[in-house]
Short mmCIF file of C-alpha atoms in Angstrom, two decimals:
data_model
loop_
_atom_site.label_atom_id
_atom_site.label_comp_id
_atom_site.label_asym_id
_atom_site.label_seq_id
_atom_site.Cartn_x
_atom_site.Cartn_y
_atom_site.Cartn_z
CA PRO A 1 -17.85 18.35 -22.79
CA ASN A 2 -16.29 14.46 -23.27
CA LYS A 3 -16.05 12.09 -20.77
CA PHE A 4 -12.35 13.69 -21.59
CA ALA A 5 -11.70 17.02 -21.49
CA TYR A 6 -13.96 16.32 -17.83
CA THR A 7 -10.16 14.77 -16.74
CA SER A 8 -8.49 16.82 -18.69
CA ALA A 9 -10.29 19.42 -16.69
CA ILE A 10 -9.76 17.03 -13.05
CA SER A 11 -6.45 16.66 -13.48
CA ALA A 12 -5.66 20.55 -14.65
CA CYS A 13 -7.37 21.08 -11.32
CA ALA A 14 -5.16 17.97 -9.15
CA ASN A 15 -2.12 19.65 -10.37
CA SER A 16 -3.21 23.63 -8.88
CA LYS A 17 -4.10 21.52 -5.75
CA GLN A 18 -8.03 22.64 -7.00
CA TRP A 19 -9.61 20.17 -4.69
CA GLU A 20 -13.12 21.18 -4.62
CA PRO A 21 -13.15 22.32 -8.33
CA ALA A 22 -12.39 19.11 -8.95
CA TYR A 23 -14.39 17.24 -6.88
CA ASP A 24 -17.16 19.58 -8.54
CA LEU A 25 -16.50 18.36 -12.05
CA PHE A 26 -16.02 14.49 -11.02
CA ASN A 27 -19.78 15.30 -10.29
CA HIS A 28 -20.65 17.18 -13.35
CA VAL A 29 -19.62 14.34 -15.57
CA LYS A 30 -21.66 12.02 -13.29
CA LYS A 31 -24.58 14.05 -13.97
CA ASP A 32 -24.16 14.62 -17.74
CA GLY A 33 -24.47 10.43 -17.76
CA ILE A 34 -21.54 10.07 -17.76
CA GLN A 35 -19.66 7.22 -15.93
CA PRO A 36 -15.94 8.27 -14.71
CA ASP A 37 -13.74 5.67 -15.73
CA ILE A 38 -10.40 4.76 -14.05
CA VAL A 39 -8.81 7.69 -15.11
CA ALA A 40 -11.21 10.20 -14.29
CA TYR A 41 -10.62 8.41 -10.64
CA ASN A 42 -6.50 8.51 -10.21
CA ALA A 43 -7.27 12.37 -11.43
CA LEU A 44 -9.52 13.28 -8.42
CA ILE A 45 -7.46 10.66 -6.13
CA GLY A 46 -4.60 13.05 -7.28
CA ALA A 47 -6.07 16.03 -6.65
CA GLY A 48 -7.19 14.71 -3.24
CA MET A 49 -3.51 13.70 -2.16
CA THR A 50 -2.27 16.87 -2.99
CA ALA A 51 -5.15 18.39 -1.09
CA LYS A 52 -4.24 16.28 1.53
CA LYS A 53 -7.54 14.70 1.64
CA PRO A 54 -7.26 10.78 3.55
CA LYS A 55 -11.21 10.43 4.16
CA GLU A 56 -11.79 11.52 0.92
CA VAL A 57 -9.67 10.15 -0.97
CA PHE A 58 -10.77 6.72 1.34
CA ASP A 59 -13.72 7.19 0.70
CA LEU A 60 -13.12 7.09 -2.99
CA TRP A 61 -10.63 4.16 -2.40
CA GLN A 62 -14.24 2.23 -1.58
CA HIS A 63 -16.85 3.45 -4.11
CA MET A 64 -13.88 1.90 -6.46
CA CYS A 65 -13.52 -1.15 -4.64
CA GLN A 66 -17.57 -1.39 -4.34
CA SER A 67 -17.94 -0.66 -8.03
CA ARG A 68 -19.10 -4.07 -10.39
CA ASP A 69 -17.84 -1.80 -13.53
CA ALA A 70 -14.35 -3.12 -14.58
CA LYS A 71 -13.25 0.00 -16.06
CA VAL A 72 -13.14 1.80 -12.61
CA SER A 73 -10.90 -1.57 -11.11
CA PRO A 74 -8.15 0.18 -8.64
CA ASP A 75 -4.36 -0.39 -10.41
CA ILE A 76 -0.91 0.18 -9.61
CA VAL A 77 -1.24 4.37 -9.16
CA THR A 78 -4.66 4.34 -7.46
CA LEU A 79 -2.93 2.83 -4.78
CA THR A 80 -0.04 4.48 -4.70
CA GLU A 81 -2.05 7.90 -4.70
CA VAL A 82 -4.49 6.53 -1.85
CA ILE A 83 -1.56 5.11 0.54
CA ALA A 84 0.62 8.39 -0.29
CA THR A 85 -2.16 10.22 1.09
CA LEU A 86 -2.99 8.51 4.27
CA ASP A 87 0.34 7.96 4.98
CA SER A 88 1.24 11.68 5.43
CA ALA A 89 -1.88 12.47 7.70
CA ALA A 90 -1.94 12.00 11.23
CA GLY A 91 -3.75 9.31 13.57
CA LYS A 92 -4.54 5.30 14.02
CA VAL A 93 -7.41 6.03 11.13
CA ASN A 94 -5.27 6.46 9.28
CA ARG A 95 -2.75 3.85 9.60
CA LYS A 96 -5.37 1.35 9.69
CA ARG A 97 -7.52 2.61 6.62
CA VAL A 98 -3.78 2.31 4.48
CA ASP A 99 -2.94 -0.96 5.64
CA GLU A 100 -7.18 -1.63 4.25
CA VAL A 101 -6.65 -0.32 1.53
CA PHE A 102 -3.02 -2.88 1.25
CA SER A 103 -4.48 -5.79 2.19
CA GLU A 104 -7.38 -4.94 -0.67
CA ALA A 105 -4.88 -4.42 -3.06
CA VAL A 106 -3.17 -8.38 -2.21
CA ALA A 107 -6.68 -9.37 -2.44
CA ARG A 108 -7.51 -7.72 -5.87
CA GLY A 109 -4.38 -9.03 -7.40
CA VAL A 110 -3.19 -5.13 -8.21
CA ILE A 111 0.52 -5.45 -5.83
CA MET A 112 2.14 -8.69 -4.76
CA ARG A 113 0.12 -10.77 -7.54
CA LYS A 114 -0.11 -14.25 -6.71
CA ASP A 115 1.69 -14.79 -10.82
CA SER A 116 4.62 -13.02 -9.68
CA LEU A 117 7.81 -13.84 -8.80
CA ASP A 118 7.26 -12.75 -5.01
CA THR A 119 6.96 -15.62 -2.50
CA SER A 120 6.58 -15.70 1.21
CA TRP A 121 9.87 -15.36 1.94
CA GLU A 122 11.21 -13.43 -1.10
CA VAL A 123 9.78 -10.08 -2.02
CA ASP A 124 10.75 -7.04 -4.25
CA LEU A 125 9.37 -3.95 -2.64
CA SER A 126 12.65 -1.76 -5.26
CA ARG A 127 9.75 -0.40 -7.31
CA MET A 128 7.35 0.76 -5.12
CA SER A 129 6.94 3.85 -4.24
CA PHE A 130 8.09 4.69 0.29
CA PRO A 131 4.49 4.51 1.22
CA VAL A 132 3.67 1.64 -0.39
CA ALA A 133 6.78 -0.22 0.11
CA ARG A 134 6.16 0.72 4.08
CA ALA A 135 2.32 -0.81 4.24
CA ALA A 136 4.07 -3.75 2.54
CA VAL A 137 6.44 -4.66 5.21
CA ARG A 138 3.56 -4.43 7.58
CA HIS A 139 1.38 -6.95 5.14
CA LEU A 140 4.36 -9.03 5.36
CA PHE A 141 4.68 -9.25 9.19
CA ARG A 142 0.92 -8.93 9.28
CA GLN A 143 0.84 -12.52 7.37
CA ILE A 144 3.91 -13.82 8.96
CA VAL A 145 2.13 -13.90 12.56
CA GLU A 146 -0.68 -14.43 11.15
CA LYS A 147 0.29 -18.27 9.14
CA TYR A 148 3.02 -19.18 11.82
CA GLY A 149 1.23 -17.21 15.06
CA GLU A 150 0.21 -19.55 17.96
CA GLY A 151 -2.64 -21.91 16.47
CA GLY A 152 -1.32 -20.88 13.30
CA GLY A 153 0.65 -22.84 11.18
CA ASP A 154 4.23 -24.89 11.86
CA GLU A 155 6.86 -22.95 12.84
CA GLU A 156 8.87 -25.11 11.85
CA ASP A 157 8.29 -23.53 8.46
CA VAL A 158 9.93 -20.68 9.39
CA LYS A 159 12.76 -19.44 6.66
CA ASP A 160 14.63 -16.39 6.22
CA LEU A 161 12.24 -13.10 5.00
CA SER A 162 14.37 -11.21 2.02
CA LEU A 163 13.46 -8.12 1.16
CA LEU A 164 14.48 -6.36 -2.15
CA THR A 165 14.95 -3.34 -2.67
CA GLY A 166 18.14 -2.14 -4.50
CA ALA A 167 21.08 -0.51 -3.46
CA SER A 168 19.42 3.12 -2.89
CA LYS A 169 18.11 4.94 0.14
CA MET A 170 15.25 2.43 0.00
CA ARG A 171 17.25 -0.50 1.41
CA GLU A 172 18.13 2.13 4.76
CA TYR A 173 13.94 3.44 4.66
CA VAL A 174 13.01 -0.08 5.04
CA ARG A 175 15.35 -1.30 7.07
CA GLY A 176 13.89 1.89 9.36
CA VAL A 177 10.10 0.63 9.21
CA LEU A 178 11.56 -2.51 10.28
CA ARG A 179 13.31 -1.75 12.65
CA ASP A 180 11.41 1.60 14.36
CA GLU A 181 8.12 0.48 13.43
CA LEU A 182 7.60 -3.42 14.59
CA LYS A 183 7.48 -4.53 17.74
CA PRO A 184 9.70 -5.85 18.91
CA ALA A 185 11.82 -4.87 16.30
CA VAL A 186 13.65 -6.05 13.48
CA TYR A 187 16.78 -6.03 12.42
CA CYS A 188 18.36 -7.35 8.63
CA VAL A 189 21.75 -7.78 7.45
CA VAL A 190 22.94 -6.90 3.90
CA PRO A 191 25.04 -9.63 2.41
CA GLU A 192 27.73 -8.77 0.59
CA MET A 193 26.67 -10.41 -2.53
CA ALA A 194 24.23 -8.52 -2.46
CA GLN A 195 23.62 -5.23 -1.61
CA GLY A 196 20.04 -4.16 -2.63
CA THR A 197 18.73 -7.11 -0.60
CA LEU A 198 17.61 -7.03 3.56
CA VAL A 199 17.91 -10.45 5.60
CA ALA A 200 15.38 -11.09 8.17
CA LYS A 201 16.90 -13.62 9.89
CA GLU A 202 14.85 -17.33 10.42
CA LYS A 203 15.88 -16.88 14.57
CA VAL A 204 14.70 -13.11 14.23
CA ILE A 205 11.65 -13.76 12.40
CA ARG A 206 10.82 -16.41 14.97
CA LYS A 207 11.06 -13.38 18.24
CA TYR A 208 8.72 -11.33 16.16
CA ILE A 209 6.71 -13.82 16.80
CA GLU A 210 6.96 -15.17 19.62
CA GLY A 211 6.06 -11.14 20.56
CA GLN A 212 3.18 -10.80 19.33
CA GLY A 213 1.62 -13.16 21.35
CA GLN A 214 3.00 -11.53 24.61
CA GLN A 215 1.39 -8.22 23.44
#
């Protein structure tokens, strides 16, 4: 069998929630001297996602990031499926893994690229999956605290933060993440003329930064 046949078989296993056969096939690819590509990795990660294998999926992500082969460099599909797997798993260790994966993805330019239209104070979340948007929100606020927190940059540079979500379920989902998961809670407003945007006002951002120094 060639690479395409193996990848198709792995994908079929993923669709049937058959993790073990998919993993065995993946290893057979390498034993047969065929280097798995991004499609094969994503197929296996998809199998791990449907079979709820957070540790195995996280290990695959790390292996892809450590590989010198550009053909297995993680892409947005990889990121979305890895974070979906970890986000649905219980435990602080998986929350920590989500944050690690997302930070690595940003560093690699997989998401929130420097050449995108996003800025430090306006970020488009509208095309992300819910779990990825959740990770993005946490990442953004970690970055803000690191830059403007105690000993960091000039707090005079703190501005309103605009999160573009679209006037959809994503807007209320992100609002809930900001309110319920960040401590202290971050409350947003929806501009009358921009119903698809959540805005965290400057004073709210400052209060959040101050709150991190008290924890």
